[in-house]
Amino acid sequence: WGRGTAAEASEEVLPKVAEVSNELLQQFHEDELSEWARAHAAAGRILSESQDLSRKHAQSAVQACQLGKISAEVETSCRSTLAVRLSESGKTAEALEVLKVAQELNPTSTELKDMAAKLTQKDNDKKSSSTKEALKSLKQEVNDSLDANDAAGLRMLLQEIDALPLTWEVASETAIGKEVGKCAKHSDATVAEPAKAIISKLHRLAKTERPMWVR
């Protein structure tokens, strides 16, 4: 056998995690449910190199914690492991929700606080990147609608811009204010008024979020 075949055979040795219904888990005694959670939490940590398998074990552990009285220590471990795996797969918002409960169980943990801070920053960066891409596309559409004097199209685009999670940094980098400013001067009040409202929002963001050295 070649090395590739051996590696594939090695991967196949890893067992799959069977999904167990809540109804079945609820039939466990309290000590059995606790051992179930401990075992899956340990497997989740040990199998860290296999992200998908580790995540499934951690999810099984958290599932048990939600159904019975599991010690705070075990549940915190389960949730922190699951949060890491979810973050690695790009699900930062879901990871933060899982970690939030762990912090409630152990509010003094510095490790959990640091993890939450990193996940929050990662989630904000992800949202910021997504918003930037959306604004870049909307800028071109706004310009096209202005050239075509499409008031209905501009109203719809302004609604989309207003619905985005705007920040001063994102607005500054995309210079979306330039296109919105053009809309604010439009002869149609149904276009100009919502554009002016967005401009006001951008001014507020500049006052509250813009770094002092930029002002």
PDB file of C-alpha atoms in Angstrom:
ATOM      1  CA  TRP A   1       0.000   0.000   0.000  1.00  0.00           C
ATOM      2  CA  GLY A   2       1.107   3.598  -0.630  1.00  0.00           C
ATOM      3  CA  ARG A   3       1.237   6.214   2.067  1.00  0.00           C
ATOM      4  CA  GLY A   4      -1.991   7.821   0.893  1.00  0.00           C
ATOM      5  CA  THR A   5      -3.870   4.537   1.163  1.00  0.00           C
ATOM      6  CA  ALA A   6      -2.520   3.913   4.664  1.00  0.00           C
ATOM      7  CA  ALA A   7      -3.569   7.390   5.762  1.00  0.00           C
ATOM      8  CA  GLU A   8      -7.042   6.833   4.389  1.00  0.00           C
ATOM      9  CA  ALA A   9      -7.255   3.507   6.200  1.00  0.00           C
ATOM     10  CA  SER A  10      -6.157   5.218   9.418  1.00  0.00           C
ATOM     11  CA  GLU A  11      -8.924   7.809   9.068  1.00  0.00           C
ATOM     12  CA  GLU A  12     -11.528   5.100   8.538  1.00  0.00           C
ATOM     13  CA  VAL A  13     -10.661   3.602  11.927  1.00  0.00           C
ATOM     14  CA  LEU A  14     -12.222   6.611  13.689  1.00  0.00           C
ATOM     15  CA  PRO A  15     -15.736   5.658  14.817  1.00  0.00           C
ATOM     16  CA  LYS A  16     -18.771   7.690  13.868  1.00  0.00           C
ATOM     17  CA  VAL A  17     -20.869   9.424  16.511  1.00  0.00           C
ATOM     18  CA  ALA A  18     -24.392   8.053  16.613  1.00  0.00           C
ATOM     19  CA  GLU A  19     -27.167  10.603  17.098  1.00  0.00           C
ATOM     20  CA  VAL A  20     -29.255   9.816  20.171  1.00  0.00           C
ATOM     21  CA  SER A  21     -32.720  11.308  20.650  1.00  0.00           C
ATOM     22  CA  ASN A  22     -33.648  13.377  23.677  1.00  0.00           C
ATOM     23  CA  GLU A  23     -36.340  10.823  24.500  1.00  0.00           C
ATOM     24  CA  LEU A  24     -33.743   8.065  24.841  1.00  0.00           C
ATOM     25  CA  LEU A  25     -31.338  10.180  26.878  1.00  0.00           C
ATOM     26  CA  GLN A  26     -34.137  11.148  29.253  1.00  0.00           C
ATOM     27  CA  GLN A  27     -34.409   7.493  30.221  1.00  0.00           C
ATOM     28  CA  PHE A  28     -30.882   7.599  31.688  1.00  0.00           C
ATOM     29  CA  HIS A  29     -30.440   7.913  35.424  1.00  0.00           C
ATOM     30  CA  GLU A  30     -28.794  11.137  36.574  1.00  0.00           C
ATOM     31  CA  ASP A  31     -25.404   9.500  37.164  1.00  0.00           C
ATOM     32  CA  GLU A  32     -25.568   7.743  33.778  1.00  0.00           C
ATOM     33  CA  LEU A  33     -26.350  11.003  32.004  1.00  0.00           C
ATOM     34  CA  SER A  34     -23.442  12.661  33.797  1.00  0.00           C
ATOM     35  CA  GLU A  35     -21.051   9.891  32.710  1.00  0.00           C
ATOM     36  CA  TRP A  36     -22.398  10.169  29.152  1.00  0.00           C
ATOM     37  CA  ALA A  37     -21.631  13.890  29.140  1.00  0.00           C
ATOM     38  CA  ARG A  38     -18.162  13.356  30.666  1.00  0.00           C
ATOM     39  CA  ALA A  39     -17.278  10.668  28.128  1.00  0.00           C
ATOM     40  CA  HIS A  40     -18.341  12.726  25.115  1.00  0.00           C
ATOM     41  CA  ALA A  41     -16.668  15.856  26.501  1.00  0.00           C
ATOM     42  CA  ALA A  42     -13.403  13.933  26.924  1.00  0.00           C
ATOM     43  CA  ALA A  43     -13.693  12.471  23.415  1.00  0.00           C
ATOM     44  CA  GLY A  44     -14.298  15.960  22.048  1.00  0.00           C
ATOM     45  CA  ARG A  45     -11.039  17.176  23.590  1.00  0.00           C
ATOM     46  CA  ILE A  46      -8.967  14.109  22.680  1.00  0.00           C
ATOM     47  CA  LEU A  47     -10.101  14.056  19.038  1.00  0.00           C
ATOM     48  CA  SER A  48      -9.279  17.716  18.445  1.00  0.00           C
ATOM     49  CA  GLU A  49      -7.412  16.898  15.212  1.00  0.00           C
ATOM     50  CA  SER A  50     -10.661  15.631  13.715  1.00  0.00           C
ATOM     51  CA  GLN A  51     -12.766  18.791  13.908  1.00  0.00           C
ATOM     52  CA  ASP A  52     -16.018  17.245  12.709  1.00  0.00           C
ATOM     53  CA  LEU A  53     -15.808  14.236  15.035  1.00  0.00           C
ATOM     54  CA  SER A  54     -14.727  16.397  17.958  1.00  0.00           C
ATOM     55  CA  ARG A  55     -17.638  18.785  17.339  1.00  0.00           C
ATOM     56  CA  LYS A  56     -20.168  15.939  17.262  1.00  0.00           C
ATOM     57  CA  HIS A  57     -18.888  14.542  20.557  1.00  0.00           C
ATOM     58  CA  ALA A  58     -19.043  17.997  22.141  1.00  0.00           C
ATOM     59  CA  GLN A  59     -22.594  18.471  20.819  1.00  0.00           C
ATOM     60  CA  SER A  60     -23.622  15.129  22.340  1.00  0.00           C
ATOM     61  CA  ALA A  61     -22.165  16.235  25.671  1.00  0.00           C
ATOM     62  CA  VAL A  62     -24.009  19.569  25.583  1.00  0.00           C
ATOM     63  CA  GLN A  63     -27.212  17.761  24.611  1.00  0.00           C
ATOM     64  CA  ALA A  64     -26.920  15.680  27.798  1.00  0.00           C
ATOM     65  CA  CYS A  65     -26.254  18.811  29.863  1.00  0.00           C
ATOM     66  CA  GLN A  66     -29.463  20.374  28.586  1.00  0.00           C
ATOM     67  CA  LEU A  67     -31.510  17.367  29.700  1.00  0.00           C
ATOM     68  CA  GLY A  68     -30.193  16.640  33.181  1.00  0.00           C
ATOM     69  CA  LYS A  69     -28.386  17.992  36.212  1.00  0.00           C
ATOM     70  CA  ILE A  70     -24.763  17.871  35.085  1.00  0.00           C
ATOM     71  CA  SER A  71     -22.061  19.508  37.179  1.00  0.00           C
ATOM     72  CA  ALA A  72     -21.137  23.056  36.167  1.00  0.00           C
ATOM     73  CA  GLU A  73     -17.528  21.966  35.660  1.00  0.00           C
ATOM     74  CA  VAL A  74     -18.470  19.270  33.147  1.00  0.00           C
ATOM     75  CA  GLU A  75     -20.964  21.477  31.283  1.00  0.00           C
ATOM     76  CA  THR A  76     -18.461  24.337  31.098  1.00  0.00           C
ATOM     77  CA  SER A  77     -15.886  21.962  29.600  1.00  0.00           C
ATOM     78  CA  CYS A  78     -18.432  20.595  27.106  1.00  0.00           C
ATOM     79  CA  ARG A  79     -19.500  24.039  25.990  1.00  0.00           C
ATOM     80  CA  SER A  80     -16.004  25.500  25.675  1.00  0.00           C
ATOM     81  CA  THR A  81     -14.949  22.548  23.485  1.00  0.00           C
ATOM     82  CA  LEU A  82     -18.052  22.903  21.309  1.00  0.00           C
ATOM     83  CA  ALA A  83     -17.517  26.657  21.012  1.00  0.00           C
ATOM     84  CA  VAL A  84     -13.985  26.106  19.720  1.00  0.00           C
ATOM     85  CA  ARG A  85     -15.131  23.546  17.149  1.00  0.00           C
ATOM     86  CA  LEU A  86     -18.006  25.740  15.943  1.00  0.00           C
ATOM     87  CA  SER A  87     -15.638  28.678  15.606  1.00  0.00           C
ATOM     88  CA  GLU A  88     -13.212  26.568  13.560  1.00  0.00           C
ATOM     89  CA  SER A  89     -16.036  25.745  11.149  1.00  0.00           C
ATOM     90  CA  GLY A  90     -16.902  29.441  10.771  1.00  0.00           C
ATOM     91  CA  LYS A  91     -19.989  29.428  13.010  1.00  0.00           C
ATOM     92  CA  THR A  92     -18.807  32.182  15.351  1.00  0.00           C
ATOM     93  CA  ALA A  93     -22.255  33.510  16.260  1.00  0.00           C
ATOM     94  CA  GLU A  94     -23.417  30.026  17.272  1.00  0.00           C
ATOM     95  CA  ALA A  95     -20.159  29.504  19.171  1.00  0.00           C
ATOM     96  CA  LEU A  96     -20.754  32.691  21.160  1.00  0.00           C
ATOM     97  CA  GLU A  97     -24.246  31.540  22.154  1.00  0.00           C
ATOM     98  CA  VAL A  98     -22.834  28.236  23.420  1.00  0.00           C
ATOM     99  CA  LEU A  99     -20.035  30.003  25.287  1.00  0.00           C
ATOM    100  CA  LYS A 100     -22.443  32.496  26.848  1.00  0.00           C
ATOM    101  CA  VAL A 101     -24.027  29.720  28.923  1.00  0.00           C
ATOM    102  CA  ALA A 102     -20.578  28.472  29.973  1.00  0.00           C
ATOM    103  CA  GLN A 103     -19.740  31.976  31.220  1.00  0.00           C
ATOM    104  CA  GLU A 104     -22.967  32.096  33.205  1.00  0.00           C
ATOM    105  CA  LEU A 105     -21.932  28.828  34.875  1.00  0.00           C
ATOM    106  CA  ASN A 106     -18.424  30.111  35.599  1.00  0.00           C
ATOM    107  CA  PRO A 107     -18.447  33.936  35.452  1.00  0.00           C
ATOM    108  CA  THR A 108     -14.980  34.332  37.021  1.00  0.00           C
ATOM    109  CA  SER A 109     -13.120  32.189  34.476  1.00  0.00           C
ATOM    110  CA  THR A 110     -10.418  34.242  32.762  1.00  0.00           C
ATOM    111  CA  GLU A 111     -10.033  31.552  30.120  1.00  0.00           C
ATOM    112  CA  LEU A 112     -13.698  31.796  29.151  1.00  0.00           C
ATOM    113  CA  LYS A 113     -13.549  35.604  29.111  1.00  0.00           C
ATOM    114  CA  ASP A 114     -10.515  35.529  26.795  1.00  0.00           C
ATOM    115  CA  MET A 115     -12.209  32.974  24.551  1.00  0.00           C
ATOM    116  CA  ALA A 116     -15.373  35.093  24.393  1.00  0.00           C
ATOM    117  CA  ALA A 117     -13.355  38.201  23.527  1.00  0.00           C
ATOM    118  CA  LYS A 118     -11.566  36.402  20.674  1.00  0.00           C
ATOM    119  CA  LEU A 119     -14.810  34.927  19.346  1.00  0.00           C
ATOM    120  CA  THR A 120     -16.540  38.306  19.526  1.00  0.00           C
ATOM    121  CA  GLN A 121     -13.720  39.926  17.554  1.00  0.00           C
ATOM    122  CA  LYS A 122     -13.800  37.107  14.999  1.00  0.00           C
ATOM    123  CA  ASP A 123     -17.582  37.425  14.653  1.00  0.00           C
ATOM    124  CA  ASN A 124     -17.351  41.210  14.259  1.00  0.00           C
ATOM    125  CA  ASP A 125     -14.641  40.830  11.599  1.00  0.00           C
ATOM    126  CA  LYS A 126     -16.811  38.321   9.751  1.00  0.00           C
ATOM    127  CA  LYS A 127     -19.848  40.618   9.856  1.00  0.00           C
ATOM    128  CA  SER A 128     -17.723  43.598   8.823  1.00  0.00           C
ATOM    129  CA  SER A 129     -16.306  41.729   5.827  1.00  0.00           C
ATOM    130  CA  SER A 130     -19.785  40.621   4.760  1.00  0.00           C
ATOM    131  CA  THR A 131     -21.159  44.170   5.100  1.00  0.00           C
ATOM    132  CA  LYS A 132     -18.275  45.625   3.090  1.00  0.00           C
ATOM    133  CA  GLU A 133     -18.910  43.234   0.222  1.00  0.00           C
ATOM    134  CA  ALA A 134     -22.626  44.041   0.281  1.00  0.00           C
ATOM    135  CA  LEU A 135     -21.961  47.801   0.265  1.00  0.00           C
ATOM    136  CA  LYS A 136     -19.508  47.548  -2.635  1.00  0.00           C
ATOM    137  CA  SER A 137     -22.192  45.841  -4.692  1.00  0.00           C
ATOM    138  CA  LEU A 138     -24.897  48.302  -3.583  1.00  0.00           C
ATOM    139  CA  LYS A 139     -22.704  51.305  -4.469  1.00  0.00           C
ATOM    140  CA  GLN A 140     -22.591  50.211  -8.095  1.00  0.00           C
ATOM    141  CA  GLU A 141     -26.324  49.506  -8.149  1.00  0.00           C
ATOM    142  CA  VAL A 142     -27.062  52.941  -6.671  1.00  0.00           C
ATOM    143  CA  ASN A 143     -24.942  54.630  -9.350  1.00  0.00           C
ATOM    144  CA  ASP A 144     -26.653  52.624 -12.071  1.00  0.00           C
ATOM    145  CA  SER A 145     -30.097  53.579 -10.701  1.00  0.00           C
ATOM    146  CA  LEU A 146     -29.070  57.239 -10.463  1.00  0.00           C
ATOM    147  CA  ASP A 147     -27.949  57.197 -14.097  1.00  0.00           C
ATOM    148  CA  ALA A 148     -31.280  55.624 -15.080  1.00  0.00           C
ATOM    149  CA  ASN A 149     -33.216  57.982 -12.763  1.00  0.00           C
ATOM    150  CA  ASP A 150     -34.903  54.902 -11.287  1.00  0.00           C
ATOM    151  CA  ALA A 151     -36.545  56.289  -8.141  1.00  0.00           C
ATOM    152  CA  ALA A 152     -38.210  52.988  -7.213  1.00  0.00           C
ATOM    153  CA  GLY A 153     -34.904  51.161  -7.522  1.00  0.00           C
ATOM    154  CA  LEU A 154     -33.138  53.791  -5.406  1.00  0.00           C
ATOM    155  CA  ARG A 155     -35.736  53.511  -2.646  1.00  0.00           C
ATOM    156  CA  MET A 156     -35.235  49.751  -2.500  1.00  0.00           C
ATOM    157  CA  LEU A 157     -31.442  50.081  -2.476  1.00  0.00           C
ATOM    158  CA  LEU A 158     -31.536  52.677   0.293  1.00  0.00           C
ATOM    159  CA  GLN A 159     -33.672  50.328   2.371  1.00  0.00           C
ATOM    160  CA  GLU A 160     -31.062  47.596   1.885  1.00  0.00           C
ATOM    161  CA  ILE A 161     -28.250  49.936   2.938  1.00  0.00           C
ATOM    162  CA  ASP A 162     -30.152  51.090   6.002  1.00  0.00           C
ATOM    163  CA  ALA A 163     -30.827  47.490   7.053  1.00  0.00           C
ATOM    164  CA  LEU A 164     -27.115  46.568   7.077  1.00  0.00           C
ATOM    165  CA  PRO A 165     -25.144  46.579  10.379  1.00  0.00           C
ATOM    166  CA  LEU A 166     -23.252  49.749   9.508  1.00  0.00           C
ATOM    167  CA  THR A 167     -20.171  50.871  11.433  1.00  0.00           C
ATOM    168  CA  TRP A 168     -17.984  53.913  10.966  1.00  0.00           C
ATOM    169  CA  GLU A 169     -15.083  51.738   9.805  1.00  0.00           C
ATOM    170  CA  VAL A 170     -17.158  49.969   7.144  1.00  0.00           C
ATOM    171  CA  ALA A 171     -18.776  53.207   5.955  1.00  0.00           C
ATOM    172  CA  SER A 172     -15.391  54.906   5.783  1.00  0.00           C
ATOM    173  CA  GLU A 173     -13.658  52.102   3.862  1.00  0.00           C
ATOM    174  CA  THR A 174     -16.467  51.734   1.320  1.00  0.00           C
ATOM    175  CA  ALA A 175     -17.193  55.490   1.065  1.00  0.00           C
ATOM    176  CA  ILE A 176     -20.879  54.636   0.819  1.00  0.00           C
ATOM    177  CA  GLY A 177     -21.698  58.151   2.015  1.00  0.00           C
ATOM    178  CA  LYS A 178     -20.795  59.519  -1.430  1.00  0.00           C
ATOM    179  CA  GLU A 179     -23.554  57.567  -3.197  1.00  0.00           C
ATOM    180  CA  VAL A 180     -26.068  58.137  -0.408  1.00  0.00           C
ATOM    181  CA  GLY A 181     -25.252  61.856  -0.555  1.00  0.00           C
ATOM    182  CA  LYS A 182     -26.190  61.919  -4.240  1.00  0.00           C
ATOM    183  CA  CYS A 183     -29.512  60.302  -3.364  1.00  0.00           C
ATOM    184  CA  ALA A 184     -30.096  62.942  -0.670  1.00  0.00           C
ATOM    185  CA  LYS A 185     -30.087  65.580  -3.448  1.00  0.00           C
ATOM    186  CA  HIS A 186     -32.570  63.676  -5.580  1.00  0.00           C
ATOM    187  CA  SER A 187     -35.628  65.616  -6.751  1.00  0.00           C
ATOM    188  CA  ASP A 188     -37.941  62.829  -5.540  1.00  0.00           C
ATOM    189  CA  ALA A 189     -38.572  63.286  -1.822  1.00  0.00           C
ATOM    190  CA  THR A 190     -39.249  59.546  -1.379  1.00  0.00           C
ATOM    191  CA  VAL A 191     -35.594  59.014  -2.352  1.00  0.00           C
ATOM    192  CA  ALA A 192     -34.056  62.103  -0.746  1.00  0.00           C
ATOM    193  CA  GLU A 193     -35.611  61.710   2.714  1.00  0.00           C
ATOM    194  CA  PRO A 194     -34.463  58.124   3.442  1.00  0.00           C
ATOM    195  CA  ALA A 195     -31.037  59.044   2.057  1.00  0.00           C
ATOM    196  CA  LYS A 196     -30.826  61.999   4.463  1.00  0.00           C
ATOM    197  CA  ALA A 197     -31.770  59.671   7.327  1.00  0.00           C
ATOM    198  CA  ILE A 198     -28.871  57.374   6.408  1.00  0.00           C
ATOM    199  CA  ILE A 199     -26.515  60.374   6.218  1.00  0.00           C
ATOM    200  CA  SER A 200     -27.604  61.328   9.740  1.00  0.00           C
ATOM    201  CA  LYS A 201     -26.878  57.793  10.894  1.00  0.00           C
ATOM    202  CA  LEU A 202     -23.402  57.946   9.338  1.00  0.00           C
ATOM    203  CA  HIS A 203     -22.729  61.251  11.127  1.00  0.00           C
ATOM    204  CA  ARG A 204     -23.724  59.668  14.444  1.00  0.00           C
ATOM    205  CA  LEU A 205     -21.427  56.726  13.786  1.00  0.00           C
ATOM    206  CA  ALA A 206     -18.589  59.134  13.011  1.00  0.00           C
ATOM    207  CA  LYS A 207     -19.084  60.891  16.340  1.00  0.00           C
ATOM    208  CA  THR A 208     -19.274  57.732  18.430  1.00  0.00           C
ATOM    209  CA  GLU A 209     -16.937  55.293  16.645  1.00  0.00           C
ATOM    210  CA  ARG A 210     -14.345  57.309  14.740  1.00  0.00           C
ATOM    211  CA  PRO A 211     -10.901  57.122  16.460  1.00  0.00           C
ATOM    212  CA  MET A 212      -9.759  60.372  18.080  1.00  0.00           C
ATOM    213  CA  TRP A 213      -6.641  60.573  15.896  1.00  0.00           C
ATOM    214  CA  VAL A 214      -8.839  60.666  12.754  1.00  0.00           C
ATOM    215  CA  ARG A 215     -10.994  63.528  14.002  1.00  0.00           C
TER     216      ARG A 215
END
